[in-house]
XYZ file of C-alpha atoms in Angstrom:
505
model
C -4.319 31.736 -26.671
C -3.992 28.067 -27.317
C -5.547 26.103 -30.142
C -6.094 22.519 -31.218
C -4.622 21.175 -34.388
C -7.042 20.028 -36.949
C -8.704 16.643 -36.400
C -11.350 14.940 -34.347
C -11.065 13.384 -30.927
C -9.434 9.914 -31.075
C -11.122 6.877 -29.426
C -9.612 5.393 -26.282
C -7.871 2.642 -28.216
C -5.963 5.323 -30.123
C -4.570 6.624 -26.823
C -2.943 3.241 -26.216
C -1.716 3.137 -29.849
C -0.101 6.533 -29.377
C 1.456 5.470 -26.132
C 2.871 2.358 -27.873
C 4.249 4.726 -30.598
C 6.146 6.481 -27.778
C 7.656 3.125 -26.779
C 5.462 2.516 -23.690
C 3.424 -0.607 -23.087
C -0.138 0.335 -21.959
C -0.696 -1.353 -18.512
C -2.938 1.009 -16.565
C -6.766 1.302 -16.527
C -7.825 4.176 -18.861
C -10.988 5.230 -17.083
C -10.455 8.907 -16.351
C -12.218 11.575 -18.510
C -11.269 15.242 -19.150
C -12.964 16.483 -16.054
C -11.246 13.875 -13.902
C -7.884 14.938 -15.326
C -8.606 18.603 -14.585
C -9.929 17.654 -11.155
C -6.637 15.919 -10.005
C -4.563 18.968 -10.714
C -6.984 21.391 -9.140
C -7.139 19.129 -6.065
C -3.319 19.021 -5.804
C -2.927 22.766 -6.178
C -5.704 23.056 -3.510
C -5.936 26.761 -2.556
C -7.695 25.818 0.693
C -4.464 23.999 1.648
C -1.753 26.343 0.297
C -3.641 29.491 0.873
C -4.531 28.612 4.429
C -1.279 26.994 5.450
C 0.857 29.942 4.190
C -1.552 32.714 5.223
C 0.570 33.512 8.414
C 3.684 33.578 6.212
C 2.054 36.134 3.992
C 1.001 38.340 6.963
C 4.657 38.502 8.036
C 6.298 38.768 4.705
C 4.775 41.901 3.090
C 1.210 41.757 4.459
C -2.001 42.188 2.388
C -0.497 44.309 -0.381
C 2.034 41.647 -1.206
C -0.252 38.718 -0.594
C -2.797 39.918 -3.204
C -0.348 41.632 -5.592
C 1.926 38.712 -5.783
C -0.964 36.350 -6.103
C -2.020 38.144 -9.353
C 1.448 38.246 -10.726
C 2.610 34.731 -9.794
C -0.689 33.351 -10.951
C -0.183 34.886 -14.394
C 3.319 33.703 -14.676
C 2.318 30.236 -13.502
C -0.300 30.218 -16.193
C 2.449 30.824 -18.757
C 4.399 27.886 -17.397
C 1.348 25.713 -17.504
C 0.515 26.704 -21.051
C 4.024 25.823 -22.145
C 4.104 22.575 -20.225
C 0.727 21.587 -21.542
C 2.105 21.964 -25.106
C 4.755 19.448 -24.328
C 2.387 17.124 -22.442
C 0.296 16.927 -25.508
C 3.243 15.544 -27.463
C 4.295 13.124 -24.631
C 1.144 12.125 -22.605
C 2.793 9.593 -20.220
C 2.776 8.795 -16.502
C 6.414 9.836 -16.405
C 5.418 13.360 -16.956
C 8.380 15.916 -17.075
C 11.169 13.369 -16.895
C 9.853 11.462 -19.962
C 9.507 14.708 -21.895
C 13.022 15.763 -20.939
C 14.440 12.454 -21.888
C 12.843 12.593 -25.309
C 13.703 16.213 -25.991
C 17.155 16.440 -24.305
C 18.545 12.897 -23.835
C 18.970 10.435 -20.993
C 20.812 12.613 -18.454
C 18.207 15.430 -18.842
C 15.586 12.871 -18.136
C 17.363 11.439 -15.135
C 17.879 14.717 -13.403
C 14.321 15.953 -14.119
C 12.952 12.646 -12.882
C 14.751 12.962 -9.554
C 13.797 16.581 -9.029
C 10.200 15.770 -9.803
C 10.104 12.659 -7.626
C 11.686 14.375 -4.655
C 9.362 17.304 -5.088
C 6.302 15.070 -5.129
C 7.436 13.190 -2.016
C 7.983 16.525 -0.241
C 4.596 17.670 -1.322
C 2.934 14.658 0.185
C 4.795 15.269 3.432
C 3.867 18.968 3.496
C 0.208 18.448 2.581
C -0.615 15.646 4.911
C 1.423 17.125 7.818
C -0.321 20.340 7.268
C -3.705 18.583 7.438
C -2.620 16.991 10.743
C -1.642 20.403 12.076
C -5.061 21.857 11.134
C -6.759 18.774 12.657
C -4.750 19.444 15.799
C -6.086 23.038 15.809
C -9.641 21.661 15.495
C -8.999 19.281 18.411
C -7.742 22.172 20.500
C -10.860 24.306 19.658
C -13.252 21.413 20.293
C -11.754 19.711 23.379
C -9.138 22.090 24.660
C -6.280 19.581 23.996
C -3.063 21.185 22.879
C -1.472 18.988 20.262
C 2.090 17.877 20.663
C 4.693 16.897 17.967
C 3.846 13.246 18.785
C 0.097 13.567 18.467
C 0.539 15.533 15.244
C 2.797 12.862 13.858
C 0.269 10.167 14.819
C -2.524 12.039 12.981
C -0.134 12.507 10.046
C 0.469 8.755 9.902
C -3.173 7.998 10.022
C -3.927 10.399 7.156
C -1.194 8.758 5.067
C -2.701 5.310 5.758
C -6.092 6.352 4.631
C -4.633 7.918 1.493
C -2.744 4.698 0.738
C -5.979 2.645 1.102
C -8.043 4.918 -1.091
C -5.502 4.910 -3.819
C -5.032 1.159 -3.639
C -8.672 0.773 -4.540
C -8.148 1.903 -8.094
C -8.273 5.020 -10.344
C -12.067 4.934 -10.593
C -12.467 5.765 -6.859
C -9.663 8.302 -7.078
C -11.432 9.978 -10.006
C -14.691 10.217 -8.054
C -12.962 11.610 -4.983
C -11.211 14.272 -7.170
C -14.431 15.213 -8.881
C -15.989 15.777 -5.430
C -12.945 17.678 -4.461
C -13.426 20.271 -7.244
C -16.909 21.290 -5.906
C -15.802 20.990 -2.325
C -12.930 23.383 -2.876
C -14.887 25.918 -4.943
C -17.929 25.581 -2.659
C -15.695 25.823 0.367
C -14.302 29.207 -0.897
C -17.840 30.458 -1.420
C -18.957 29.337 2.034
C -15.933 30.757 3.821
C -15.828 34.104 2.053
C -19.668 34.300 2.211
C -19.797 33.591 5.964
C -16.954 36.055 6.690
C -18.596 38.704 4.559
C -22.064 38.665 5.950
C -21.074 38.213 9.534
C -22.084 41.471 11.578
C -18.601 42.542 12.476
C -16.287 45.282 11.523
C -14.474 44.720 8.156
C -11.171 46.069 6.940
C -11.170 48.905 4.369
C -10.229 48.290 0.784
C -7.154 50.551 1.196
C -5.948 48.232 4.010
C -6.576 45.004 2.038
C -4.985 46.130 -1.307
C -2.220 48.573 -0.102
C -1.215 47.781 3.567
C 2.437 46.593 3.733
C 3.628 44.780 6.875
C 7.153 43.515 7.355
C 8.312 41.206 10.250
C 11.214 39.685 8.336
C 13.987 41.770 9.744
C 14.984 42.836 6.211
C 14.372 46.529 5.370
C 14.151 46.670 1.632
C 10.592 46.526 0.513
C 11.375 44.981 -2.882
C 13.289 42.091 -1.272
C 10.371 41.565 1.199
C 7.916 41.538 -1.614
C 10.007 38.944 -3.488
C 10.057 36.452 -0.506
C 6.442 37.340 0.316
C 5.407 36.168 -3.195
C 6.198 32.645 -2.134
C 2.807 32.342 -0.644
C 1.607 32.009 -4.229
C 4.769 30.357 -5.452
C 4.363 27.493 -3.022
C 0.682 27.161 -3.693
C 0.915 27.008 -7.442
C 2.601 23.618 -7.567
C 1.346 20.140 -8.528
C -0.462 20.808 -11.827
C 1.897 18.204 -13.383
C -0.679 15.684 -11.880
C -2.618 15.895 -15.049
C 0.436 14.557 -16.905
C 1.159 11.738 -14.492
C -2.351 10.256 -14.906
C -2.374 10.814 -18.757
C -1.983 6.995 -19.303
C -5.220 6.611 -17.408
C -7.074 9.452 -19.264
C -9.107 9.171 -22.468
C -8.111 11.446 -25.321
C -5.045 12.209 -23.258
C -3.346 14.432 -25.943
C -6.001 17.099 -25.388
C -7.504 16.198 -21.971
C -4.128 16.312 -20.070
C -2.946 19.686 -21.373
C -6.425 21.241 -20.949
C -6.444 19.812 -17.377
C -3.251 21.602 -16.531
C -4.343 24.980 -17.925
C -7.783 24.931 -16.436
C -6.657 23.969 -13.007
C -4.236 26.926 -12.843
C -6.643 29.664 -13.962
C -9.547 28.269 -11.860
C -7.205 28.157 -8.794
C -5.859 31.617 -9.560
C -9.371 33.223 -9.548
C -10.769 31.285 -6.615
C -7.559 31.830 -4.537
C -7.673 35.592 -4.982
C -11.273 35.641 -3.677
C -10.335 33.502 -0.753
C -7.311 35.620 0.367
C -9.254 38.883 -0.171
C -12.124 37.523 1.935
C -9.822 36.537 4.782
C -8.087 39.841 4.777
C -11.282 41.846 4.772
C -12.559 39.856 7.761
C -9.406 40.015 9.859
C -10.065 41.709 13.219
C -6.705 41.899 14.855
C -3.506 41.686 12.836
C -1.157 40.730 15.688
C -3.733 38.483 17.328
C -4.153 36.598 13.998
C -0.400 36.141 13.589
C 0.022 34.899 17.154
C -3.121 32.773 17.363
C -3.160 30.199 20.188
C -4.380 27.714 17.682
C -1.205 27.978 15.646
C -3.329 28.535 12.515
C -3.968 32.207 11.704
C -7.072 31.648 9.474
C -8.632 29.743 12.361
C -8.219 32.854 14.520
C -10.070 34.894 11.830
C -12.887 32.378 11.906
C -13.049 32.520 15.699
C -12.996 36.352 15.849
C -15.741 36.678 13.223
C -18.019 33.628 13.779
C -17.245 32.388 17.251
C -16.231 28.847 18.217
C -19.063 26.917 16.429
C -18.667 28.757 13.196
C -14.937 28.531 13.357
C -14.909 24.877 13.909
C -17.323 24.325 10.939
C -15.207 26.226 8.526
C -12.037 24.531 9.779
C -13.588 21.244 8.987
C -14.206 22.502 5.454
C -10.460 23.280 5.111
C -9.402 20.073 6.616
C -11.574 17.912 4.247
C -10.117 19.946 1.346
C -6.635 19.116 2.531
C -7.490 15.429 2.713
C -8.742 15.551 -0.867
C -5.572 17.326 -1.861
C -3.414 14.594 -0.216
C -5.358 11.878 -1.932
C -4.700 13.427 -5.333
C -1.088 14.133 -4.673
C -0.510 10.401 -3.713
C -2.139 9.353 -7.004
C 0.197 11.641 -8.961
C 3.286 10.646 -7.105
C 2.560 6.956 -7.282
C 2.266 7.148 -11.096
C 5.641 9.016 -11.197
C 7.212 6.199 -9.124
C 5.600 3.527 -11.312
C 6.913 5.312 -14.537
C 10.407 5.998 -13.157
C 10.635 2.395 -12.007
C 9.541 1.251 -15.478
C 12.543 3.108 -16.676
C 14.683 1.256 -14.109
C 15.638 4.425 -12.305
C 14.766 3.663 -8.721
C 16.448 0.994 -6.519
C 14.145 -1.957 -6.381
C 12.455 -0.804 -9.581
C 11.269 -4.377 -10.337
C 8.877 -4.083 -7.422
C 7.672 -0.513 -7.782
C 6.647 -0.951 -11.487
C 4.278 -3.911 -10.735
C 0.621 -3.275 -11.598
C -2.168 -4.809 -9.618
C -3.877 -7.319 -11.961
C -7.333 -6.611 -10.504
C -7.420 -2.778 -10.311
C -4.717 -2.067 -12.929
C -3.203 0.326 -10.357
C 0.522 0.465 -9.332
C -0.236 -0.524 -5.756
C 3.224 -0.975 -4.632
C 4.233 2.506 -5.905
C 1.253 3.914 -3.978
C 2.686 2.464 -0.634
C 6.154 3.669 -1.666
C 4.865 7.241 -1.702
C 3.059 6.647 1.614
C 5.963 5.170 3.598
C 8.790 7.372 2.254
C 7.213 10.749 3.216
C 6.442 9.425 6.666
C 9.965 8.278 7.302
C 11.338 11.574 5.942
C 9.016 13.604 8.229
C 10.035 11.752 11.453
C 12.631 14.496 12.184
C 9.674 16.822 12.868
C 9.355 15.084 16.234
C 12.520 16.749 17.290
C 13.118 19.771 15.153
C 10.686 21.905 12.979
C 13.792 23.185 11.121
C 14.739 19.593 10.077
C 11.237 19.058 8.882
C 11.342 22.289 6.927
C 14.539 21.194 5.250
C 12.818 18.035 4.008
C 9.569 19.632 2.805
C 11.493 22.495 1.155
C 12.249 20.241 -1.796
C 8.510 20.431 -2.728
C 8.449 23.593 -4.818
C 12.214 23.896 -5.363
C 12.242 20.556 -6.885
C 8.979 20.553 -8.940
C 9.129 23.993 -10.422
C 12.444 23.458 -12.240
C 11.157 20.063 -13.359
C 8.314 21.957 -15.041
C 10.778 24.362 -16.784
C 13.261 21.850 -18.089
C 11.051 20.169 -20.663
C 9.815 23.632 -21.859
C 13.379 24.798 -22.257
C 14.376 21.667 -24.152
C 11.409 21.907 -26.445
C 12.387 25.519 -27.270
C 15.988 24.398 -27.856
C 14.671 21.821 -30.366
C 13.459 24.689 -32.514
C 11.745 23.656 -35.742
C 12.469 19.975 -35.129
C 10.057 19.921 -32.138
C 6.821 18.045 -32.975
C 3.891 19.379 -30.951
C 0.894 17.163 -30.059
C -2.775 17.771 -30.915
C -2.996 20.559 -28.366
C -0.559 23.280 -29.279
C 0.236 27.002 -28.610
C 1.145 27.296 -32.252
C 2.952 30.629 -32.997
C 2.695 31.629 -29.321
C 4.697 28.685 -28.207
C 8.077 30.354 -28.323
C 7.368 33.785 -26.723
C 5.299 32.152 -23.917
C 7.868 29.494 -23.476
C 10.766 31.863 -23.120
C 8.809 33.889 -20.448
C 7.981 30.646 -18.717
C 11.609 29.490 -18.541
C 12.735 32.990 -17.321
C 10.115 32.822 -14.541
C 11.147 29.364 -13.524
C 14.740 30.333 -13.230
C 13.840 33.451 -11.136
C 11.284 31.880 -8.849
C 13.662 28.967 -8.145
C 16.248 31.509 -7.027
C 13.695 33.274 -4.864
C 12.775 30.030 -3.221
C 16.364 29.754 -1.971
C 16.691 33.323 -0.485
C 16.855 33.896 3.272
C 13.307 34.679 4.463
C 14.047 36.235 7.788
C 16.875 37.734 9.776
C 18.736 37.088 11.996
C 19.421 33.733 10.424
C 19.415 30.889 12.872
C 19.052 27.098 12.637
C 15.320 27.571 13.030
C 14.884 30.436 10.595
C 17.367 29.249 7.982
C 15.780 28.615 4.475
C 16.897 25.127 3.677
C 15.514 25.120 0.174
C 18.836 25.846 -1.516
C 20.565 23.037 0.404
C 17.796 20.581 -0.413
C 17.951 21.577 -4.147
C 21.712 20.999 -3.999
C 21.240 17.762 -2.212
C 18.728 16.600 -4.767
C 21.138 17.478 -7.663
C 24.014 15.716 -6.042
C 21.712 12.665 -5.442
C 20.785 12.645 -9.079
C 24.441 12.914 -10.175
C 25.605 10.205 -7.786
C 22.907 7.733 -8.733
C 23.584 8.502 -12.410
C 27.209 7.751 -12.023
C 26.724 4.575 -9.942
C 23.796 3.011 -11.807
C 21.763 5.333 -13.985
C 23.948 5.481 -16.963
C 24.109 1.676 -16.937
C 20.472 0.715 -16.033
C 18.246 3.580 -16.998
C 16.201 3.163 -20.224
C 13.073 5.165 -20.740
C 11.102 2.484 -22.700
C 11.986 -0.402 -20.383
C 8.350 -1.502 -20.227
C 8.130 -1.849 -24.003
C 11.451 -3.730 -24.163
C 11.090 -5.970 -21.113
C 13.024 -9.248 -21.178
C 11.006 -12.455 -21.441
C 11.531 -13.112 -17.734
C 9.888 -9.766 -16.849
C 6.734 -10.180 -18.942
C 4.321 -11.013 -16.056
C 4.680 -7.865 -13.923
C 1.193 -7.901 -12.401
C -0.370 -9.342 -9.341
C -3.706 -9.813 -7.743
C -4.331 -8.994 -4.104
């Protein structure tokens, strides 16, 4: 569907030349290849994190029929968004990702709003991913030692995971690239191991009619179409984070082709592997209600227990936990580059600090610790209220998905004046782009719909409120300082006193 414009691959020095052409001073270490770029987005999507964490949600919101059916549909529509976004990334391969594209295509205010949506979405993603890993680790602890995790112990594990991710990312992009490359094979191999073990185990399996047609509704809503819409969010929440390939573009060789290809490949590989994983879990499920109400608090862990026993369940749970840890490492890398770029454009308070690049590793180390500390602080309400924590992490998808659609919309609005990069959809750009923008608008609205009834403080869907809060924050910061300070090519136009923005640790 996509094609490359005529020409040969450019050497690495040409990447920096093209970056300078966009008004950005090259500062980061360009040591990531095409596979590493693909690996970071695949690691962030992480079907073993999203598919597992939201499996219980899917069982209650439509059951197997909606889980698998919506995975096919949402995966296809996400691929259209990814193709369209990849086209724009090729034209603007910078760490800023969507906000830089939006600024160049629509102006400063578009860039500012897109940047805040993307940033808050990334911070919410880190909180969700690493807290989810902590919850799965708690389930493992319960299975291994019989210790029931509390909110306090989960928060402690969460903090330790964040600390490890901060240390790994501070070591430099080369280590992160190695970890992401391992993550690809761990995820795909993990899916094969999990599905294979659940398939060959000598237990009763569900019928194909159950797996592909059974509808189950615990939402309190009666209309099946509405239930299917909100049930599709299992896939909607999982297919996020592929903008990571854009955020590390300044560290990728031949970025105009490697970054867009990384986006597209990460989506279709996750799409295929995720379908296999969900189907394998559904075929192996022994007790629907027992899985939903598992004492572990993790429905897939109950399937592992029922099919493989305690030892097998713990082994597979470790596979999932390690995959989540890889996912968190990649998300921290992507988010830190976003913070670095946004600070380079003088958008964040204290931007002078967050844009500093470590002179030894050529990594934005301070930005790394920014995206470690902020999600931890934002997640502290989970100690007192799961609903409050849900309100914070809800910004993940509801912030990131619109940030993907805005640059695509603005590129379409440009019409014939839009100049694509070396990787382009060509004549397919407009039809695919319009379909992608329509999907982004619809799925964003679905993210904000009530997901269960009766609606209480605990069951309320806070996504709409967090999206509104994000937009109000963007507007307020624009009025108070953005329109005065924000400049997208600040790094290239730094004042003499700002020239030495690097440090050695």
